[in-house]
mmCIF file of C-alpha atoms and ligand atoms in Angstrom:
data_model
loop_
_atom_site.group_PDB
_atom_site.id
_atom_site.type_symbol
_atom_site.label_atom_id
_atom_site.label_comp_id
_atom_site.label_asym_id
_atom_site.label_seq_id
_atom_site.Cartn_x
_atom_site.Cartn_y
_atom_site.Cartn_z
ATOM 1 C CA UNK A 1 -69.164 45.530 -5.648
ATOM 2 C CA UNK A 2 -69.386 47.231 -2.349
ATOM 3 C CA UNK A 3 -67.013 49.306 -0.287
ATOM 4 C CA UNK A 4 -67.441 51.170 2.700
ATOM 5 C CA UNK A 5 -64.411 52.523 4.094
ATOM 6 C CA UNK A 6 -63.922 54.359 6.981
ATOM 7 C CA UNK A 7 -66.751 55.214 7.247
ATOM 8 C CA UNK A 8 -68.738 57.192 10.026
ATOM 9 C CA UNK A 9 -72.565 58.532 10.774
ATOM 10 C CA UNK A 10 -74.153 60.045 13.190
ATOM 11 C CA UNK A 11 -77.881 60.808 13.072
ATOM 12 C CA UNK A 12 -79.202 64.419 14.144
ATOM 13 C CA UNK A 13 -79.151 64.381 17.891
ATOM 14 C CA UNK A 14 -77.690 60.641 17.782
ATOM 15 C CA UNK A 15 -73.825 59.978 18.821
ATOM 16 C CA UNK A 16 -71.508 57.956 17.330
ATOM 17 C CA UNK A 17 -73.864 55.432 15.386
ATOM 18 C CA UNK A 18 -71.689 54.076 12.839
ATOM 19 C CA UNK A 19 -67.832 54.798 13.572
ATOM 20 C CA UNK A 20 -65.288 54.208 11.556
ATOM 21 C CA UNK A 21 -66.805 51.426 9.881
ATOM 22 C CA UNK A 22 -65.066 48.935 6.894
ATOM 23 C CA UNK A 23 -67.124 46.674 4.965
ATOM 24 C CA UNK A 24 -65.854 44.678 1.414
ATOM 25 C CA UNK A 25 -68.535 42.688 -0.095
ATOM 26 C CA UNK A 26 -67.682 41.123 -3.542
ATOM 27 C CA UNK A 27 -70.173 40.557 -6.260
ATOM 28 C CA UNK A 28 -72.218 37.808 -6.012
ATOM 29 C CA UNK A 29 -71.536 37.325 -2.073
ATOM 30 C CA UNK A 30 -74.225 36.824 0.548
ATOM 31 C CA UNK A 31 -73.518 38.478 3.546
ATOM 32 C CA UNK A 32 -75.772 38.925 6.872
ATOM 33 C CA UNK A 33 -75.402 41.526 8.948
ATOM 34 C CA UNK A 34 -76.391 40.610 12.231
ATOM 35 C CA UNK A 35 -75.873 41.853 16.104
ATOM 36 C CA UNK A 36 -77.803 43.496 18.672
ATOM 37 C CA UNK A 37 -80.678 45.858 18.515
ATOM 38 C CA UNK A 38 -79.725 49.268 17.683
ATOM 39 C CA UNK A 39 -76.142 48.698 16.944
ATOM 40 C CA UNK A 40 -76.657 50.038 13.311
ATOM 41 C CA UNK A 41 -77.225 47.095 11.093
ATOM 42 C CA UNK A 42 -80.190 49.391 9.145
ATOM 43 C CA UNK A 43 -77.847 52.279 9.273
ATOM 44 C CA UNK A 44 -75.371 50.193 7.373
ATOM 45 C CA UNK A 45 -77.977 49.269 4.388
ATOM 46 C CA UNK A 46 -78.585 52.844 4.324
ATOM 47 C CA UNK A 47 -75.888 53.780 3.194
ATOM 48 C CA UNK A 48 -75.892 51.068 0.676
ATOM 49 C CA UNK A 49 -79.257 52.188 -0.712
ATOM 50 C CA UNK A 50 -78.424 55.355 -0.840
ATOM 51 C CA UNK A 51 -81.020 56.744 2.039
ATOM 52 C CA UNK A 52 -77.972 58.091 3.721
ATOM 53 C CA UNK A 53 -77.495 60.813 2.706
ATOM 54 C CA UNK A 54 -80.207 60.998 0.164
ATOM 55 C CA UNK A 55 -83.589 61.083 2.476
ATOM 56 C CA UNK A 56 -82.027 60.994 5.905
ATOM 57 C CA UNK A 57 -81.644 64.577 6.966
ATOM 58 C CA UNK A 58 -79.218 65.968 9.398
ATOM 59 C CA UNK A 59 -76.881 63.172 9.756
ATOM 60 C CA UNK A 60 -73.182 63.790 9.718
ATOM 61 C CA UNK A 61 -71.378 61.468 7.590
ATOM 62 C CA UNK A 62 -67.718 61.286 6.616
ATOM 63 C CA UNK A 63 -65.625 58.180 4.731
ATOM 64 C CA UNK A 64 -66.351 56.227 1.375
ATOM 65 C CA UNK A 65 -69.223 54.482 0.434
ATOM 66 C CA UNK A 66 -68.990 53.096 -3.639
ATOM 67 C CA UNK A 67 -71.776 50.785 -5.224
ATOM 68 C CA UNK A 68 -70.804 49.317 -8.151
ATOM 69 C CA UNK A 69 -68.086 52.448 -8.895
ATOM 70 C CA UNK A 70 -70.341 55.087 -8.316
ATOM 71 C CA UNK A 71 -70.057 57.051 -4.763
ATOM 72 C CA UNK A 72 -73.110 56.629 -3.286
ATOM 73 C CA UNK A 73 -73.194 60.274 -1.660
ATOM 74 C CA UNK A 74 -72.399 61.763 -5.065
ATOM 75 C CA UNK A 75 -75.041 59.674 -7.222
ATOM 76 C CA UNK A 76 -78.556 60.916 -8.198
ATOM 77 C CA UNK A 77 -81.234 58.191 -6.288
ATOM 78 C CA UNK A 78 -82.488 56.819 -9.818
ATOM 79 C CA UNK A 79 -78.712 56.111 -10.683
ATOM 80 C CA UNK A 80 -78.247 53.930 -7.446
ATOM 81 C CA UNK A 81 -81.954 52.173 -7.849
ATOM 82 C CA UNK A 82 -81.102 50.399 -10.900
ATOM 83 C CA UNK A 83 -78.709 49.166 -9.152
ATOM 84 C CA UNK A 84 -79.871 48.283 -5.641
ATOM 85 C CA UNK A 85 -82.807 47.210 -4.397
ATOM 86 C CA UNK A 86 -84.227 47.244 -1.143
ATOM 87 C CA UNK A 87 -86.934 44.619 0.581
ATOM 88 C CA UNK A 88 -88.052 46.620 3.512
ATOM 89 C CA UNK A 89 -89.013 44.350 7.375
ATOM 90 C CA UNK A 90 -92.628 45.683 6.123
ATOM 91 C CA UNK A 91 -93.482 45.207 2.298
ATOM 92 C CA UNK A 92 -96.483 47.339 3.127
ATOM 93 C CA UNK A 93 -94.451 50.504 2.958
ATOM 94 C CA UNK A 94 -93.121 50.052 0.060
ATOM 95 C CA UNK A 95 -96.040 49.277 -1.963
ATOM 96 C CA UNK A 96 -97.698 52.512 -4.403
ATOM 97 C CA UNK A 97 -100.524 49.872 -5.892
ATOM 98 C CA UNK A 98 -103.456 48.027 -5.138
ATOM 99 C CA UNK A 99 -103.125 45.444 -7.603
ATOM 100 C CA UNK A 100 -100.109 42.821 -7.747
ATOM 101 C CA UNK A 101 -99.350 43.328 -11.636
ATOM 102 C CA UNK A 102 -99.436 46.774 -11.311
ATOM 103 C CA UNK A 103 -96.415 46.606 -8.427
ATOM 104 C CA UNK A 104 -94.570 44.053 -10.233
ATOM 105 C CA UNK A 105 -94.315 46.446 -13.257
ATOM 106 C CA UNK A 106 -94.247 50.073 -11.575
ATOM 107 C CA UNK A 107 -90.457 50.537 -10.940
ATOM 108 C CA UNK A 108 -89.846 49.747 -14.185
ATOM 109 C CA UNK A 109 -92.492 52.053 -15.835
ATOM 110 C CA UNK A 110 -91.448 54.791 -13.799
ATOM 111 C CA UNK A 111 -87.637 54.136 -15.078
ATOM 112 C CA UNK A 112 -89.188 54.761 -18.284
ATOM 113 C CA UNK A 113 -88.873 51.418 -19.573
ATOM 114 C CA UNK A 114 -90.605 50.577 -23.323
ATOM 115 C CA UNK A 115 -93.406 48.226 -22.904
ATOM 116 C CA UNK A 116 -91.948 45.320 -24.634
ATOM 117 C CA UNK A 117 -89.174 45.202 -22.308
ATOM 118 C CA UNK A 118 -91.089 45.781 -19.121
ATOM 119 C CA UNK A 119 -93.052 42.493 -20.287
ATOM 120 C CA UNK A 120 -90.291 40.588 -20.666
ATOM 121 C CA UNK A 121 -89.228 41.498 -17.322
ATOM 122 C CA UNK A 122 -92.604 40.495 -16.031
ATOM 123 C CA UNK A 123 -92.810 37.016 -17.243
ATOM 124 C CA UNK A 124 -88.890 36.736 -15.995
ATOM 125 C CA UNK A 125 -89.807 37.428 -12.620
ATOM 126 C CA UNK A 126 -93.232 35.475 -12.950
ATOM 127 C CA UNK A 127 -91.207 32.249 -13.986
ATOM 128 C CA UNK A 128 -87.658 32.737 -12.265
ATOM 129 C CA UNK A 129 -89.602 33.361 -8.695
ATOM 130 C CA UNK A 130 -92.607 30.786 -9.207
ATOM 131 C CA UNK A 131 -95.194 33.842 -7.975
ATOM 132 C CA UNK A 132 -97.886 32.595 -10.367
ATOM 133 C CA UNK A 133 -100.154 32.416 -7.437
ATOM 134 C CA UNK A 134 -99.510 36.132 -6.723
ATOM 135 C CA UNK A 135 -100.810 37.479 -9.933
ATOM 136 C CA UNK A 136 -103.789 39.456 -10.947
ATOM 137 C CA UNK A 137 -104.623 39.414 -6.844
ATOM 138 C CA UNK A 138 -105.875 42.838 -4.670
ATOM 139 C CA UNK A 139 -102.623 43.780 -2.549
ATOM 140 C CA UNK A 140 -104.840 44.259 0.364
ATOM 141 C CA UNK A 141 -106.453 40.599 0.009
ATOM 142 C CA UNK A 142 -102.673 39.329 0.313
ATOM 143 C CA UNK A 143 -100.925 37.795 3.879
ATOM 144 C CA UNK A 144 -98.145 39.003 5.041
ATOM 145 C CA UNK A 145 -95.674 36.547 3.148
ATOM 146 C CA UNK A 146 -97.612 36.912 0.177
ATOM 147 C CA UNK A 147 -96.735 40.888 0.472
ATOM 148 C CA UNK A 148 -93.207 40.527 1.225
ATOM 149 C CA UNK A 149 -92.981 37.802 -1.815
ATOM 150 C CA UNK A 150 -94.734 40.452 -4.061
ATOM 151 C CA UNK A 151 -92.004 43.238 -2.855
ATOM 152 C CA UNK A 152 -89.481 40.877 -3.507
ATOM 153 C CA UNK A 153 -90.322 40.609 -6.986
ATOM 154 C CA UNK A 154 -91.300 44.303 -7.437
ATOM 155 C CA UNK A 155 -87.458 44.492 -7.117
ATOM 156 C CA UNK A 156 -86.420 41.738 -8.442
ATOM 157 C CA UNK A 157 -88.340 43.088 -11.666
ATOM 158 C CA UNK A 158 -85.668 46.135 -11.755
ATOM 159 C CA UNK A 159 -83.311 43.673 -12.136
ATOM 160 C CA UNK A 160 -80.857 45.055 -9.861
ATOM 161 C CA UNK A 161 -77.155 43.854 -9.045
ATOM 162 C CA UNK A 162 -77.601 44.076 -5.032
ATOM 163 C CA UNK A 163 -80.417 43.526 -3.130
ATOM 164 C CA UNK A 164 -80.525 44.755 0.475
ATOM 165 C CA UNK A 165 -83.135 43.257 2.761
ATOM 166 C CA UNK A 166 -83.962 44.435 6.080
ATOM 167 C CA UNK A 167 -84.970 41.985 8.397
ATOM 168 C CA UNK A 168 -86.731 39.641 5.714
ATOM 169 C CA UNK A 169 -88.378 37.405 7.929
ATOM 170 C CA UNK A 170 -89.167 39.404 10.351
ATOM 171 C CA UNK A 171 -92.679 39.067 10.070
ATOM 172 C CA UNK A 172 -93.074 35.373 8.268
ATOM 173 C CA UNK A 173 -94.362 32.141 8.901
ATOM 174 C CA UNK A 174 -92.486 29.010 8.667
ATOM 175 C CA UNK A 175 -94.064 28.621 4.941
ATOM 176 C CA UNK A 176 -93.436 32.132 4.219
ATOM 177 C CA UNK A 177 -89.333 31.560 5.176
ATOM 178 C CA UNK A 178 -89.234 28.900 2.970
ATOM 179 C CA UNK A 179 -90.428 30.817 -0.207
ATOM 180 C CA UNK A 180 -87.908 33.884 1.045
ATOM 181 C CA UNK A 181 -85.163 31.570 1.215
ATOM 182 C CA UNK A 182 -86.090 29.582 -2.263
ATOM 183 C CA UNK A 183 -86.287 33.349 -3.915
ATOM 184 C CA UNK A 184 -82.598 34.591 -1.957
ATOM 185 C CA UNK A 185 -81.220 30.682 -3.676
ATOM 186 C CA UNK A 186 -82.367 31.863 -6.841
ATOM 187 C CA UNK A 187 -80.552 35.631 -6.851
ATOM 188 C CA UNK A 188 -77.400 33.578 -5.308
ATOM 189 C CA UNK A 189 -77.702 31.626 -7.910
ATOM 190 C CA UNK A 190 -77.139 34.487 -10.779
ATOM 191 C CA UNK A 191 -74.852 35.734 -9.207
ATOM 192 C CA UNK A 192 -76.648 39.171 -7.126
ATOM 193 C CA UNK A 193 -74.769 40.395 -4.026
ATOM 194 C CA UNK A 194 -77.499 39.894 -1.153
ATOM 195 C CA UNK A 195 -76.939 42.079 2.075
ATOM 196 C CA UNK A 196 -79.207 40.896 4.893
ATOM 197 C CA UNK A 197 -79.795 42.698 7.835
ATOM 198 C CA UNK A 198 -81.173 40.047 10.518
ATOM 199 C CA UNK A 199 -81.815 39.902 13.972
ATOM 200 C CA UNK A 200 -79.351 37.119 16.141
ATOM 201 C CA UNK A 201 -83.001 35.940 17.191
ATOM 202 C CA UNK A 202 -83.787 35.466 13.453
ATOM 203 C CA UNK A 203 -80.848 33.076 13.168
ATOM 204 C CA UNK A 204 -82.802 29.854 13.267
ATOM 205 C CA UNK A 205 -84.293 30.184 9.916
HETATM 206 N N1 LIG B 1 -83.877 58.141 11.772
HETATM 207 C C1 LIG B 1 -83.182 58.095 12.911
HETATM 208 N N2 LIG B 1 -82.964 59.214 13.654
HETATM 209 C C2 LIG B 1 -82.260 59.183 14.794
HETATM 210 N N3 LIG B 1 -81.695 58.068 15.303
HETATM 211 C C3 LIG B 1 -81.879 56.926 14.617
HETATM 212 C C4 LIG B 1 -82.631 56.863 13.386
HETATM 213 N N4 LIG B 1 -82.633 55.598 12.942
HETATM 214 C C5 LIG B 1 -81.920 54.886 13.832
HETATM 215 N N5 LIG B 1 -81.475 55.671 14.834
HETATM 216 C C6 LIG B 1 -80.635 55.236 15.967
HETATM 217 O O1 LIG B 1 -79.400 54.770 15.448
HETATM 218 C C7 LIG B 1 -78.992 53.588 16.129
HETATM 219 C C8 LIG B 1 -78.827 52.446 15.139
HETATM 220 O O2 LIG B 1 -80.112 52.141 14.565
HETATM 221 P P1 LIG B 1 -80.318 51.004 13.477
HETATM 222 O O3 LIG B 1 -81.757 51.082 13.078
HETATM 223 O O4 LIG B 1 -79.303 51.128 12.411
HETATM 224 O O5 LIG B 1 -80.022 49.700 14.327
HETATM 225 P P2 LIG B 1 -80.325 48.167 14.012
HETATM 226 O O6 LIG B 1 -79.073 47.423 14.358
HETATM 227 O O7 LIG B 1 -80.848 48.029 12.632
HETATM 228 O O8 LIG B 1 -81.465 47.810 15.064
HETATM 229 P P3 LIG B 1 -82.638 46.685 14.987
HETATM 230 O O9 LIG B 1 -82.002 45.366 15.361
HETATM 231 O O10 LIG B 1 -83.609 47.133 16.007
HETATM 232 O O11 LIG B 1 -83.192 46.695 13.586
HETATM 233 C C9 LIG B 1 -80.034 53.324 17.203
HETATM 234 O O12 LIG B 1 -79.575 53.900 18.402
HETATM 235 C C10 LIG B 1 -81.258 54.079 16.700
HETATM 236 O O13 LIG B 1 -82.050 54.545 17.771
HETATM 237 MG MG1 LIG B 2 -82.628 47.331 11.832
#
C-alpha cells in the first residue's frame, strides 16, 4: 500500500533530515513510527500525505514515494486525499467549521459528492465511530478529545484507505485515549493501513 524507497529530504536550510530512507507498509497494517524528537517521524507522514512536496516549499527530495500506485510527487493533492487522511497532534487546525455536522460532511462536499451519498457517509461514520454525542454541537464548545474525535471522523467520513495520525494523543486525557484507541480498533478492523507518528513518551497508552 505504501512504499518509500530510498528515499531522501532535506528541508530549505535543514541538512540531511530524512536520508536514504526505506519503509514497506502493507494494506491493512498498523505501524507506529516512533523515536526521538526531531528525528523526522512528521517528515515521514509528509511524504505520505502528500505535503512533501505539495505545500512544503524548498525542500530537496530525491527517491520513491507510491500510495496506493500512484507516486505521490507526481499526483494532484485531491487524487492523494481520497486516499489518505491525516489526524493532525491539534484537530484545531484542521477544522474550516463551527458546527460538528458541518465538519463531518465538508470533505466530502468539497469532493463534490451527491447529497445522498454524503448522507450515507454521515450516518456510517455516526454509527461505525459511536460519536452520537458529538453531533449538532458548536466546535468551539467541544474539549480537546471531543475535537480530535470530531477530526477523526471528518476523515474517516472520506473514507480513505490510510490514515496518518500525528501524535494522536498528544494532547488527551486518559478517557479521551480510550475513545482514540476504540476508533484506531475499528479502522484495523476493516482493514485501513494506520501510520502513527508517536512520541517514545507516548508509549504507555
Ligand atoms: N518546515 C520545516 N522547515 C525546516 N525544518 C523543519 C521543518 N519541519 C521540521 N523541520 C526539521 O526537520 C527535522 C525533523 O522534524 P520532524 O518534525 O519530522 O521530527 P519529529 O520526529 O516528528 O519530531 P517530534 O517528535 O518533535 O514531533 C527537525 O530537525 C526539524 O527541526
Ligand atoms: Mg512530529
Amino acid at each position: 500500500m505504501i512504499q518509500i524507497q530510498d528515499v531522501s529530504f532535506e528541508y530549505e536550510k535543514e541538512q540531511g533530515t530524512l536520508s536514504h530512507i526505506d519503509l514497506n507498509i502493507q494494506q491493512g497494517e498498523c505501524v507506529v513510527l516512533t523515536g526521538e524528537s526531531g528525528c523526522g517521524k512528521t517528515t515521514v507522514t509528509k511524504l505520505i500525505n502528500g505535503l512533501i512536496p505539495h505545500f512544503v516549499e524548498g525542500g530537496t527530495l530525491s527517491g520513491t514515494t507510491i500510495v496506493n500506485g500512484m507516486e505521490v510527487p507526481k499526483t494532484e493533492m485531491y487524487r492523494l486525499a481520497e486516499q489518505v487522511g491525516s489526524v493532525f497532534q491539534n484537530p484545531k487546525s484542521q477544522f474550516f467549521n463551527i458546527d460538528s455536522d458541518s465538519e463531518i460532511t465538508f470533505g466530502l462536499e468539497n469532493a463534490g459528492v451527491e447529497p445522498k451519498k454524503i448522507k450515507e457517509r454521515y450516518e456510517a461514520t455516526v454509527s461505525a465511530l459511536k460519536i452520537q454525542s458529538l453531533l449538532g454541537r458548536n466546535i468551539f464548545s467541544m474539549s480537546g478529545g471531543e475535537k480530535q474525535s470530531l477530526a477523526f471522523a471528518s476523515v474517516y467520513a472520506m473514507n480513505p484507505s490510510v490514515f496518518v495520525l500525528d501524535e494522536p494523543t498528544a494532547n488527551l486525557d486518559a478517557d479521551a485515549i480510550d475513545t482514540l484507541r476504540q476508533q484506531i480498533i475499528q479502522i484495523k478492523k476493516e482493514g485501513r493501513t494506520v501510520v502513527i507518528e508517536l512520541h517514545p513518551i507516548c508509549w504507555t497508552v
